[in-house]
Amino acid sequence: MLNLLQCQGFNPWSMNYQFDWVDKGSMKYVCDNIETQDLLKFQQFTSLIPVVQRTSISGTVKAIPEVTKTGVPLSTIIVAHHNLVTYGVPFETWTNPGPEKRYYSPAEAIPALANSTLFRDGGNNTVVDQWLAGADLEPEAVKDVPGMSRWVRLAKACFAIQEETPACAEKVGSNFWKNWFVFHPNTEITGSD
């Protein structure tokens, strides 16, 4: 969070200092404003999840998020979070199967998960099918939240492969990929300059 605040509050005058797994030390990064803005908007969305205090059997008071009170399925929130994380991961070594990044709308990911062996082999297919048949996987109120389906359309068109097109340059700015590699320097650059 400190990195986000530093980027949001002081960019372009500051850099983002963070631990780097590849170089085993602190590295200095220029802030990625698209990533920073989207993560802050997603955090604003998740801050709307009510939290209640409950006493556990042991007597410990715990803060429990009540995701169901949002009207948004937890699986939808997890899909959106996956998409936002995918945006910032390096290409090649961190994308599987690669080389493109994969972004999913809730309408794509959740039925695929519901039909996976995770739910089918456990004998819960009737319960899952009933829930899925009546679930609003992406209520209108959250369609503009970063990581949801509208954001995914942009991500699939502009962030999935390392290719700058005129249509994407109009949406995310010219030299997007050149800047992306400055913001995320531990990535392998493919193609030509």
Coordinates of N, CA, C and O in Angstrom, one line a residue:
M1 N 0.8 -1.2 0.0 CA 0.0 0.0 0.0 C 0.9 1.3 0.0 O 0.5 2.2 -0.6
L2 N 2.0 1.2 0.7 CA 2.9 2.4 0.8 C 3.3 2.7 -0.7 O 3.4 3.8 -1.0
N3 N 3.7 1.6 -1.4 CA 4.1 1.9 -2.8 C 3.0 2.6 -3.6 O 3.3 3.5 -4.4
L4 N 1.7 2.2 -3.4 CA 0.7 2.8 -4.2 C 0.5 4.3 -3.7 O 0.3 5.2 -4.6
L5 N 0.6 4.5 -2.4 CA 0.5 5.9 -2.0 C 1.6 6.8 -2.5 O 1.4 7.9 -2.8
Q6 N 2.8 6.2 -2.4 CA 4.0 6.9 -2.9 C 3.8 7.3 -4.4 O 4.0 8.4 -4.8
C7 N 3.4 6.3 -5.2 CA 3.2 6.5 -6.6 C 2.1 7.6 -6.9 O 2.2 8.5 -7.7
Q8 N 1.0 7.4 -6.2 CA -0.2 8.3 -6.4 C 0.1 9.7 -5.9 O -0.2 10.6 -6.5
G9 N 0.7 9.8 -4.7 CA 0.9 11.1 -4.1 C 2.1 11.9 -4.7 O 2.0 13.1 -4.7
F10 N 3.1 11.3 -5.1 CA 4.3 12.0 -5.5 C 4.8 11.8 -7.0 O 5.7 12.5 -7.4
N11 N 4.1 10.9 -7.7 CA 4.5 10.7 -9.1 C 4.2 12.0 -9.9 O 3.2 12.6 -9.6
P12 N 5.0 12.5 -10.8 CA 6.2 11.8 -11.3 C 7.5 12.2 -10.6 O 8.5 11.9 -11.2
W13 N 7.4 12.8 -9.5 CA 8.6 13.2 -8.8 C 9.3 12.2 -8.0 O 10.4 12.4 -7.5
S14 N 8.7 11.0 -7.8 CA 9.3 10.0 -7.0 C 9.4 8.7 -7.7 O 8.7 8.5 -8.7
M15 N 10.1 7.8 -7.2 CA 10.2 6.5 -7.7 C 9.6 5.5 -6.7 O 9.4 5.9 -5.5
N16 N 9.4 4.3 -7.1 CA 8.8 3.3 -6.2 C 9.9 2.4 -5.8 O 10.5 1.7 -6.7
Y17 N 10.3 2.3 -4.5 CA 11.3 1.4 -4.1 C 10.7 0.2 -3.5 O 9.8 0.2 -2.7
Q18 N 11.1 -1.0 -4.0 CA 10.5 -2.2 -3.5 C 11.5 -3.3 -3.7 O 12.5 -3.3 -4.4
F19 N 11.3 -4.4 -2.9 CA 12.2 -5.6 -3.0 C 12.0 -6.2 -4.3 O 10.9 -6.3 -4.9
D20 N 13.1 -6.7 -4.8 CA 13.1 -7.4 -6.1 C 13.6 -8.8 -6.0 O 14.7 -9.0 -5.5
W21 N 12.8 -9.8 -6.4 CA 13.2 -11.2 -6.3 C 14.4 -11.5 -7.2 O 15.2 -12.3 -6.9
V22 N 14.4 -10.9 -8.4 CA 15.4 -11.3 -9.4 C 16.8 -10.8 -8.9 O 17.7 -11.5 -8.9
D23 N 16.8 -9.5 -8.5 CA 18.1 -9.0 -8.2 C 18.4 -9.0 -6.7 O 19.4 -8.5 -6.2
K24 N 17.5 -9.7 -5.9 CA 17.7 -9.9 -4.5 C 18.1 -8.6 -3.7 O 19.0 -8.6 -3.0
G25 N 17.4 -7.6 -3.9 CA 17.6 -6.3 -3.2 C 16.6 -5.3 -3.6 O 15.7 -5.5 -4.4
S26 N 16.8 -4.1 -3.1 CA 15.8 -3.0 -3.4 C 16.1 -2.5 -4.8 O 17.3 -2.2 -5.1
M27 N 15.1 -2.3 -5.5 CA 15.2 -1.7 -6.9 C 14.4 -0.5 -6.9 O 13.4 -0.3 -6.2
K28 N 14.7 0.4 -7.8 CA 14.0 1.7 -8.0 C 13.2 1.6 -9.3 O 13.7 1.3 -10.3
Y29 N 11.9 1.7 -9.1 CA 11.0 1.7 -10.3 C 10.2 3.0 -10.5 O 9.8 3.6 -9.5
V30 N 10.0 3.3 -11.7 CA 9.1 4.4 -12.0 C 7.7 3.9 -11.8 O 7.4 2.7 -12.1
C31 N 6.8 4.7 -11.3 CA 5.4 4.2 -11.0 C 4.6 4.0 -12.3 O 4.7 4.9 -13.2
D32 N 3.8 3.0 -12.4 CA 2.9 2.7 -13.5 C 1.6 3.3 -13.1 O 0.9 2.8 -12.3
N33 N 1.2 4.4 -13.7 CA 0.0 5.1 -13.3 C -1.3 4.3 -13.6 O -2.3 4.4 -12.9
I34 N -1.3 3.6 -14.7 CA -2.5 2.8 -15.0 C -2.7 1.7 -13.9 O -3.8 1.6 -13.4
E35 N -1.6 1.0 -13.6 CA -1.7 0.0 -12.6 C -2.1 0.6 -11.2 O -2.9 0.1 -10.5
T36 N -1.4 1.8 -10.9 CA -1.7 2.4 -9.6 C -3.2 2.9 -9.5 O -3.8 2.6 -8.5
Q37 N -3.6 3.5 -10.5 CA -5.0 4.0 -10.5 C -6.0 2.9 -10.4 O -7.0 2.9 -9.7
D38 N -5.8 1.8 -11.2 CA -6.7 0.7 -11.2 C -6.7 0.0 -9.8 O -7.8 -0.4 -9.3
L39 N -5.6 -0.2 -9.2 CA -5.5 -0.8 -7.9 C -6.2 0.0 -6.8 O -6.9 -0.5 -5.9
L40 N -6.0 1.3 -6.9 CA -6.7 2.2 -6.0 C -8.2 2.2 -6.1 O -9.0 2.1 -5.2
K41 N -8.7 2.1 -7.4 CA -10.1 2.0 -7.6 C -10.7 0.7 -7.1 O -11.8 0.6 -6.6
F42 N -9.9 -0.4 -7.3 CA -10.3 -1.7 -6.9 C -10.4 -1.7 -5.3 O -11.3 -2.2 -4.7
Q43 N -9.4 -1.1 -4.7 CA -9.4 -1.0 -3.2 C -10.6 -0.2 -2.7 O -11.2 -0.5 -1.7
Q44 N -11.0 0.9 -3.5 CA -12.2 1.6 -3.1 C -13.4 0.7 -3.1 O -14.3 0.8 -2.3
F45 N -13.5 -0.1 -4.2 CA -14.6 -1.0 -4.3 C -14.6 -2.0 -3.1 O -15.6 -2.2 -2.5
T46 N -13.5 -2.6 -2.8 CA -13.4 -3.6 -1.8 C -13.7 -3.0 -0.4 O -14.1 -3.7 0.5
S47 N -13.4 -1.7 -0.2 CA -13.6 -1.1 1.1 C -15.1 -0.9 1.3 O -15.5 -0.7 2.5
L48 N -16.0 -1.2 0.3 CA -17.4 -1.1 0.5 C -18.0 -2.4 1.1 O -19.2 -2.5 1.5
I49 N -17.1 -3.4 1.2 CA -17.6 -4.7 1.8 C -17.7 -4.5 3.3 O -16.8 -4.2 4.0
P50 N -18.9 -4.7 3.8 CA -19.1 -4.5 5.3 C -18.3 -5.5 6.1 O -18.2 -6.7 5.7
V51 N -17.9 -5.1 7.2 CA -17.1 -5.9 8.2 C -17.9 -5.9 9.5 O -18.2 -4.9 10.0
V52 N -18.1 -7.1 10.0 CA -18.7 -7.2 11.3 C -17.8 -7.9 12.3 O -16.9 -8.6 12.0
Q53 N -18.0 -7.5 13.6 CA -17.2 -8.1 14.7 C -18.0 -9.4 15.2 O -19.2 -9.2 15.5
R54 N -17.3 -10.5 15.2 CA -18.0 -11.7 15.8 C -17.0 -12.3 16.8 O -15.8 -12.3 16.6
T55 N -17.6 -12.9 17.8 CA -16.8 -13.6 18.8 C -16.8 -15.1 18.4 O -17.8 -15.7 18.2
S56 N -15.6 -15.6 18.4 CA -15.4 -17.0 18.0 C -15.6 -17.9 19.2 O -15.8 -17.4 20.3
I57 N -15.6 -19.2 19.0 CA -15.8 -20.2 20.1 C -14.8 -20.0 21.2 O -15.1 -20.1 22.4
S58 N -13.6 -19.6 20.8 CA -12.5 -19.4 21.8 C -12.7 -18.1 22.6 O -11.9 -17.8 23.5
G59 N -13.6 -17.2 22.1 CA -13.8 -15.9 22.8 C -13.1 -14.8 22.1 O -13.2 -13.7 22.5
T60 N -12.3 -15.1 21.1 CA -11.6 -14.1 20.4 C -12.6 -13.3 19.5 O -13.4 -13.9 18.8
V61 N -12.5 -12.0 19.5 CA -13.3 -11.2 18.6 C -12.6 -11.1 17.3 O -11.4 -10.7 17.2
K62 N -13.3 -11.4 16.2 CA -12.7 -11.3 14.9 C -13.5 -10.4 13.9 O -14.7 -10.4 14.1
A63 N -12.8 -9.8 13.0 CA -13.5 -8.9 12.0 C -13.7 -9.8 10.8 O -12.8 -10.4 10.3
I64 N -15.0 -10.0 10.4 CA -15.3 -10.9 9.3 C -16.0 -10.1 8.2 O -17.0 -9.4 8.4
P65 N -15.4 -10.1 7.0 CA -16.1 -9.4 5.9 C -17.3 -10.1 5.5 O -17.3 -11.4 5.4
E66 N -18.4 -9.4 5.2 CA -19.6 -10.0 4.8 C -19.8 -9.7 3.3 O -20.6 -8.8 2.9
V67 N -19.1 -10.5 2.5 CA -19.1 -10.3 1.0 C -20.5 -10.4 0.4 O -20.9 -9.7 -0.5
T68 N -21.3 -11.3 1.0 CA -22.6 -11.5 0.4 C -23.5 -10.3 0.5 O -24.4 -10.1 -0.4
K69 N -23.3 -9.4 1.4 CA -24.1 -8.2 1.5 C -23.8 -7.2 0.4 O -24.6 -6.3 0.2
T70 N -22.7 -7.4 -0.4 CA -22.4 -6.5 -1.5 C -23.3 -6.8 -2.7 O -23.5 -6.0 -3.6
G71 N -23.9 -8.0 -2.7 CA -24.6 -8.5 -3.9 C -23.7 -8.9 -5.0 O -24.2 -9.2 -6.2
V72 N -22.4 -9.0 -4.8 CA -21.4 -9.4 -5.8 C -20.8 -10.7 -5.3 O -20.3 -10.8 -4.2
P73 N -20.9 -11.7 -6.1 CA -20.3 -13.0 -5.7 C -18.8 -12.9 -5.4 O -18.1 -12.1 -6.1
L74 N -18.3 -13.6 -4.4 CA -16.9 -13.6 -4.1 C -16.1 -14.0 -5.2 O -15.0 -13.5 -5.5
S75 N -16.6 -15.0 -6.0 CA -15.8 -15.5 -7.2 C -15.6 -14.4 -8.2 O -14.6 -14.3 -8.9
T76 N -16.6 -13.5 -8.3 CA -16.4 -12.3 -9.2 C -15.3 -11.4 -8.8 O -14.5 -10.9 -9.6
I77 N -15.3 -11.2 -7.5 CA -14.2 -10.3 -6.9 C -12.8 -10.9 -7.1 O -11.9 -10.3 -7.5
I78 N -12.8 -12.2 -7.0 CA -11.5 -13.0 -7.1 C -11.1 -12.9 -8.6 O -9.9 -12.7 -8.9
V79 N -12.0 -13.0 -9.5 CA -11.7 -12.9 -11.0 C -11.1 -11.6 -11.3 O -10.1 -11.4 -12.0
A80 N -11.7 -10.5 -10.8 CA -11.2 -9.2 -11.0 C -9.8 -9.0 -10.4 O -9.0 -8.4 -11.1
H81 N -9.6 -9.5 -9.2 CA -8.3 -9.4 -8.6 C -7.3 -10.1 -9.5 O -6.1 -9.6 -9.7
H82 N -7.6 -11.3 -9.9 CA -6.7 -12.1 -10.8 C -6.3 -11.2 -12.0 O -5.1 -11.1 -12.4
N83 N -7.2 -10.6 -12.6 CA -6.9 -9.7 -13.8 C -6.0 -8.6 -13.5 O -5.1 -8.3 -14.3
L84 N -6.2 -7.9 -12.4 CA -5.3 -6.8 -12.0 C -3.9 -7.3 -11.7 O -2.9 -6.6 -12.0
V85 N -3.8 -8.4 -11.0 CA -2.5 -9.0 -10.8 C -1.8 -9.4 -12.1 O -0.6 -9.1 -12.3
T86 N -2.5 -10.0 -13.0 CA -2.0 -10.4 -14.3 C -1.4 -9.2 -15.0 O -0.4 -9.3 -15.7
Y87 N -2.0 -8.1 -14.9 CA -1.5 -6.9 -15.7 C -0.1 -6.6 -15.3 O 0.7 -6.3 -16.2
G88 N 0.3 -6.7 -14.1 CA 1.7 -6.3 -13.6 C 2.7 -7.4 -13.7 O 3.9 -7.1 -13.5
V89 N 2.3 -8.7 -13.9 CA 3.4 -9.7 -13.9 C 4.2 -9.7 -15.1 O 3.7 -9.3 -16.2
P90 N 5.4 -10.1 -15.0 CA 6.3 -10.1 -16.2 C 5.8 -11.1 -17.3 O 5.2 -12.1 -17.0
F91 N 6.1 -10.8 -18.5 CA 5.8 -11.8 -19.6 C 6.8 -12.9 -19.6 O 7.8 -12.9 -18.9
E92 N 6.5 -13.9 -20.4 CA 7.4 -15.0 -20.6 C 7.5 -16.0 -19.4 O 6.7 -16.9 -19.3
T93 N 8.4 -15.7 -18.5 CA 8.6 -16.6 -17.4 C 7.5 -16.6 -16.4 O 7.3 -17.6 -15.6
W94 N 6.6 -15.6 -16.4 CA 5.5 -15.6 -15.4 C 4.1 -15.8 -16.0 O 3.1 -15.8 -15.3
T95 N 4.0 -16.0 -17.3 CA 2.8 -16.3 -17.9 C 2.7 -17.7 -18.3 O 3.6 -18.2 -18.9
N96 N 1.6 -18.4 -18.0 CA 1.5 -19.8 -18.2 C 0.2 -20.1 -18.9 O -0.8 -19.7 -18.4
P97 N 0.1 -20.6 -20.1 CA 1.2 -21.2 -20.9 C 2.0 -20.1 -21.7 O 3.0 -20.4 -22.2
G98 N 1.5 -18.9 -21.7 CA 2.2 -17.8 -22.4 C 2.2 -18.0 -23.9 O 1.7 -19.0 -24.4
P99 N 2.8 -17.1 -24.7 CA 3.4 -15.9 -24.2 C 2.4 -14.8 -23.9 O 2.8 -13.8 -23.2
E100 N 1.2 -14.9 -24.3 CA 0.2 -13.8 -24.0 C -0.3 -14.0 -22.6 O -0.2 -15.0 -22.0
K101 N -0.8 -12.9 -22.1 CA -1.4 -12.9 -20.7 C -2.9 -13.2 -21.0 O -3.5 -12.8 -22.0
R102 N -3.5 -13.8 -20.0 CA -4.9 -14.2 -20.1 C -5.7 -13.4 -19.1 O -5.4 -13.5 -17.9
Y103 N -6.7 -12.8 -19.6 CA -7.7 -12.0 -18.7 C -9.0 -12.6 -18.9 O -9.4 -13.1 -20.0
Y104 N -9.8 -12.7 -17.9 CA -11.1 -13.3 -17.9 C -12.2 -12.4 -17.4 O -12.1 -11.8 -16.3
S105 N -13.4 -12.4 -18.0 CA -14.5 -11.8 -17.5 C -15.1 -12.7 -16.5 O -14.9 -13.9 -16.6
P106 N -15.9 -12.2 -15.5 CA -16.6 -13.2 -14.6 C -17.5 -14.2 -15.4 O -17.5 -15.3 -15.0
A107 N -18.1 -13.7 -16.4 CA -19.0 -14.6 -17.2 C -18.2 -15.8 -17.9 O -18.8 -16.8 -18.2
E108 N -16.9 -15.6 -18.1 CA -16.1 -16.6 -18.7 C -15.5 -17.5 -17.6 O -15.6 -18.8 -17.7
A109 N -15.0 -16.9 -16.6 CA -14.3 -17.7 -15.6 C -15.1 -18.5 -14.7 O -14.8 -19.7 -14.3
I110 N -16.2 -17.9 -14.2 CA -17.0 -18.6 -13.1 C -17.7 -19.9 -13.6 O -17.6 -20.9 -13.0
P111 N -18.4 -19.8 -14.8 CA -19.0 -21.1 -15.3 C -17.9 -22.2 -15.6 O -18.1 -23.4 -15.3
A112 N -16.7 -21.8 -16.1 CA -15.7 -22.7 -16.3 C -15.2 -23.4 -15.0 O -15.0 -24.6 -14.9
L113 N -15.1 -22.5 -13.9 CA -14.7 -23.1 -12.6 C -15.8 -24.0 -12.1 O -15.5 -25.0 -11.5
A114 N -17.1 -23.6 -12.2 CA -18.2 -24.4 -11.7 C -18.3 -25.7 -12.4 O -18.7 -26.7 -11.8
N115 N -17.8 -25.8 -13.6 CA -17.8 -27.1 -14.4 C -16.5 -27.8 -14.3 O -16.4 -28.8 -14.9
S116 N -15.6 -27.3 -13.5 CA -14.3 -28.0 -13.3 C -14.4 -29.2 -12.4 O -15.4 -29.3 -11.6
T117 N -13.4 -30.0 -12.3 CA -13.4 -31.2 -11.4 C -13.5 -30.8 -10.0 O -13.9 -31.6 -9.1
L118 N -13.0 -29.6 -9.7 CA -13.1 -29.1 -8.3 C -14.5 -29.2 -7.7 O -14.7 -29.6 -6.6
F119 N -15.5 -28.9 -8.5 CA -16.9 -29.0 -8.1 C -17.6 -30.2 -8.5 O -18.4 -30.8 -7.8
R120 N -17.3 -30.7 -9.7 CA -17.9 -31.9 -10.2 C -17.6 -33.2 -9.4 O -18.4 -34.0 -9.2
D121 N -16.3 -33.3 -9.1 CA -15.9 -34.6 -8.4 C -16.3 -34.6 -6.9 O -16.4 -35.6 -6.3
G122 N -16.6 -33.5 -6.4 CA -17.1 -33.4 -5.0 C -18.5 -33.7 -4.8 O -19.0 -33.7 -3.6
G123 N -19.3 -33.9 -5.8 CA -20.7 -34.2 -5.7 C -21.6 -33.0 -5.4 O -22.7 -33.1 -5.1
N124 N -21.0 -31.8 -5.6 CA -21.7 -30.6 -5.3 C -22.3 -30.0 -6.6 O -22.8 -28.8 -6.6
N125 N -22.3 -30.7 -7.7 CA -22.8 -30.1 -9.0 C -24.2 -29.6 -9.0 O -24.5 -28.6 -9.6
T126 N -25.1 -30.2 -8.2 CA -26.5 -29.7 -8.2 C -26.5 -28.4 -7.5 O -27.2 -27.4 -7.9
V127 N -25.9 -28.3 -6.3 CA -25.9 -27.0 -5.6 C -25.2 -25.9 -6.4 O -25.7 -24.8 -6.5
V128 N -24.1 -26.2 -7.0 CA -23.4 -25.3 -7.9 C -24.2 -24.8 -9.0 O -24.3 -23.7 -9.4
D129 N -24.8 -25.8 -9.7 CA -25.7 -25.5 -10.9 C -26.9 -24.6 -10.5 O -27.2 -23.6 -11.2
Q130 N -27.5 -24.8 -9.3 CA -28.6 -24.0 -8.8 C -28.1 -22.6 -8.6 O -28.7 -21.6 -8.9
W131 N -27.0 -22.5 -7.9 CA -26.4 -21.2 -7.6 C -26.1 -20.4 -8.9 O -26.5 -19.3 -9.1
L132 N -25.4 -21.1 -9.8 CA -25.0 -20.5 -11.0 C -26.2 -20.0 -11.9 O -26.1 -19.0 -12.5
A133 N -27.2 -20.8 -11.9 CA -28.4 -20.5 -12.7 C -29.1 -19.2 -12.3 O -29.6 -18.4 -13.1
G134 N -29.0 -18.9 -11.0 CA -29.6 -17.6 -10.5 C -28.7 -16.5 -10.1 O -29.1 -15.4 -9.7
A135 N -27.4 -16.7 -10.3 CA -26.4 -15.7 -9.9 C -26.3 -14.6 -10.9 O -26.2 -14.8 -12.1
D136 N -26.2 -13.4 -10.4 CA -25.8 -12.2 -11.2 C -24.3 -12.1 -11.0 O -23.9 -11.6 -10.0
L137 N -23.6 -12.6 -12.0 CA -22.1 -12.7 -11.8 C -21.4 -11.4 -11.8 O -20.3 -11.2 -11.3
E138 N -22.1 -10.4 -12.4 CA -21.5 -9.1 -12.5 C -22.6 -8.0 -12.5 O -23.0 -7.6 -13.6
P139 N -23.0 -7.6 -11.4 CA -24.1 -6.6 -11.3 C -23.7 -5.3 -12.0 O -22.5 -5.0 -12.0
E140 N -24.6 -4.6 -12.6 CA -24.3 -3.4 -13.3 C -23.5 -2.4 -12.5 O -22.6 -1.7 -13.1
A141 N -23.7 -2.3 -11.2 CA -23.0 -1.4 -10.4 C -21.5 -1.6 -10.3 O -20.7 -0.7 -10.0
V142 N -21.0 -2.8 -10.7 CA -19.6 -3.1 -10.6 C -18.9 -3.2 -12.0 O -17.7 -3.5 -12.0
K143 N -19.6 -3.1 -13.0 CA -19.0 -3.3 -14.4 C -17.9 -2.4 -14.7 O -17.0 -2.7 -15.5
D144 N -17.8 -1.2 -14.1 CA -16.7 -0.3 -14.3 C -15.6 -0.4 -13.4 O -14.6 0.3 -13.5
V145 N -15.7 -1.3 -12.4 CA -14.6 -1.6 -11.5 C -13.4 -2.2 -12.2 O -13.7 -3.2 -13.0
P146 N -12.2 -1.7 -12.0 CA -11.1 -2.4 -12.7 C -11.0 -3.9 -12.4 O -11.2 -4.3 -11.3
G147 N -10.7 -4.6 -13.5 CA -10.7 -6.1 -13.4 C -11.9 -6.8 -13.8 O -11.9 -8.0 -14.1
M148 N -13.1 -6.0 -13.9 CA -14.3 -6.6 -14.4 C -14.4 -6.6 -15.9 O -13.5 -6.2 -16.6
S149 N -15.5 -7.0 -16.5 CA -15.6 -7.2 -17.9 C -15.3 -6.1 -18.8 O -14.6 -6.3 -19.8
R150 N -15.7 -4.9 -18.5 CA -15.3 -3.7 -19.3 C -13.8 -3.5 -19.4 O -13.2 -3.3 -20.4
W151 N -13.2 -3.6 -18.2 CA -11.7 -3.5 -18.1 C -11.1 -4.7 -18.9 O -10.0 -4.5 -19.5
V152 N -11.7 -5.9 -18.8 CA -11.1 -7.1 -19.4 C -11.1 -6.9 -21.0 O -10.2 -7.3 -21.6
R153 N -12.1 -6.2 -21.5 CA -12.1 -6.0 -23.0 C -10.9 -5.2 -23.4 O -10.3 -5.5 -24.4
L154 N -10.6 -4.1 -22.6 CA -9.4 -3.3 -22.9 C -8.2 -4.1 -22.7 O -7.3 -4.1 -23.5
A155 N -8.1 -4.9 -21.6 CA -6.9 -5.7 -21.3 C -6.7 -6.7 -22.4 O -5.5 -6.9 -22.9
K156 N -7.7 -7.4 -22.9 CA -7.5 -8.4 -24.0 C -7.0 -7.8 -25.2 O -6.2 -8.3 -26.0
A157 N -7.5 -6.6 -25.5 CA -7.2 -5.9 -26.7 C -5.8 -5.2 -26.7 O -5.0 -5.2 -27.6
C158 N -5.4 -4.7 -25.5 CA -4.2 -3.9 -25.4 C -3.1 -4.4 -24.5 O -2.0 -4.0 -24.6
F159 N -3.4 -5.3 -23.5 CA -2.4 -5.6 -22.5 C -2.0 -7.1 -22.6 O -1.1 -7.5 -21.9
A160 N -2.7 -7.9 -23.4 CA -2.4 -9.4 -23.4 C -1.1 -9.7 -24.2 O -0.4 -10.6 -23.8
I161 N -0.9 -9.0 -25.2 CA 0.4 -9.3 -26.0 C 1.2 -8.0 -26.1 O 0.6 -6.9 -26.0
Q162 N 2.4 -8.1 -26.3 CA 3.3 -6.9 -26.4 C 3.3 -6.3 -27.8 O 4.3 -6.4 -28.5
E163 N 2.2 -5.7 -28.1 CA 2.1 -5.2 -29.5 C 1.3 -3.8 -29.4 O 0.3 -3.8 -28.7
E164 N 1.9 -2.8 -29.9 CA 1.3 -1.5 -29.9 C 0.5 -1.3 -31.2 O 1.1 -1.3 -32.3
T165 N -0.8 -1.1 -31.0 CA -1.7 -0.8 -32.2 C -2.2 0.6 -32.1 O -2.3 1.2 -31.0
P166 N -2.6 1.2 -33.3 CA -3.2 2.5 -33.2 C -4.4 2.6 -32.3 O -4.6 3.6 -31.6
A167 N -5.3 1.6 -32.3 CA -6.5 1.6 -31.5 C -6.1 1.6 -30.0 O -6.7 2.4 -29.2
C168 N -5.1 0.8 -29.6 CA -4.7 0.8 -28.2 C -4.0 2.1 -27.9 O -4.1 2.6 -26.7
A169 N -3.2 2.6 -28.8 CA -2.4 3.9 -28.5 C -3.4 5.0 -28.2 O -3.2 5.9 -27.4
E170 N -4.6 5.0 -28.9 CA -5.6 6.0 -28.7 C -6.2 5.8 -27.3 O -6.6 6.8 -26.6
K171 N -6.3 4.6 -26.8 CA -7.0 4.3 -25.5 C -6.0 4.5 -24.3 O -6.4 5.0 -23.3
V172 N -4.8 4.0 -24.5 CA -3.8 4.0 -23.3 C -2.6 4.9 -23.6 O -1.7 4.9 -22.7
G173 N -2.5 5.5 -24.7 CA -1.4 6.4 -24.9 C -0.4 5.8 -25.8 O -0.2 4.6 -25.9
S174 N 0.3 6.6 -26.6 CA 1.3 6.1 -27.5 C 2.5 5.7 -26.6 O 2.7 6.2 -25.5
N175 N 3.3 4.8 -27.1 CA 4.5 4.3 -26.4 C 4.1 3.5 -25.1 O 4.9 3.5 -24.2
F176 N 2.9 3.0 -25.1 CA 2.5 2.3 -23.9 C 3.5 1.2 -23.5 O 3.9 1.1 -22.4
W177 N 3.8 0.3 -24.5 CA 4.7 -0.8 -24.1 C 6.1 -0.4 -23.8 O 6.7 -0.9 -22.9
K178 N 6.6 0.7 -24.4 CA 7.9 1.2 -24.0 C 7.9 1.6 -22.6 O 8.8 1.3 -21.8
N179 N 6.8 2.3 -22.2 CA 6.7 2.8 -20.8 C 6.4 1.6 -19.9 O 7.0 1.6 -18.8
W180 N 5.7 0.6 -20.3 CA 5.4 -0.5 -19.5 C 6.7 -1.2 -19.0 O 6.9 -1.6 -17.9
F181 N 7.6 -1.3 -20.0 CA 8.9 -2.0 -19.7 C 9.7 -1.2 -18.8 O 10.6 -1.7 -18.0
V182 N 9.6 0.2 -18.8 CA 10.3 1.0 -17.8 C 9.7 0.8 -16.4 O 10.4 0.7 -15.4
F183 N 8.4 0.6 -16.3 CA 7.7 0.4 -15.1 C 7.9 -1.0 -14.5 O 7.9 -1.2 -13.3
H184 N 8.1 -2.0 -15.4 CA 8.3 -3.4 -15.0 C 9.6 -3.9 -15.6 O 9.5 -4.7 -16.5
P185 N 10.7 -3.5 -15.1 CA 12.0 -3.8 -15.8 C 12.5 -5.2 -15.8 O 13.4 -5.5 -16.6
N186 N 11.9 -6.1 -15.0 CA 12.4 -7.5 -15.0 C 11.7 -8.4 -15.9 O 11.5 -9.5 -15.7
T187 N 11.2 -7.8 -17.0 CA 10.5 -8.6 -18.0 C 11.4 -8.7 -19.2 O 12.3 -7.9 -19.5
E188 N 11.1 -9.8 -20.0 CA 11.9 -10.0 -21.2 C 11.2 -9.3 -22.3 O 10.0 -9.4 -22.5
I189 N 11.9 -8.5 -23.1 CA 11.3 -7.7 -24.2 C 11.4 -8.6 -25.4 O 12.5 -9.1 -25.8
T190 N 10.3 -8.8 -26.0 CA 10.3 -9.7 -27.2 C 10.0 -8.7 -28.4 O 9.4 -7.7 -28.3
G191 N 10.3 -9.2 -29.6 CA 10.1 -8.4 -30.8 C 11.1 -7.4 -31.0 O 12.2 -7.4 -30.4
S192 N 10.9 -6.5 -31.9 CA 11.9 -5.4 -32.2 C 11.4 -4.1 -31.7 O 10.3 -3.9 -31.4
D193 N 12.3 -3.2 -31.6 CA 12.0 -1.8 -31.1 C 11.3 -1.0 -32.1 O 11.6 -0.9 -33.2

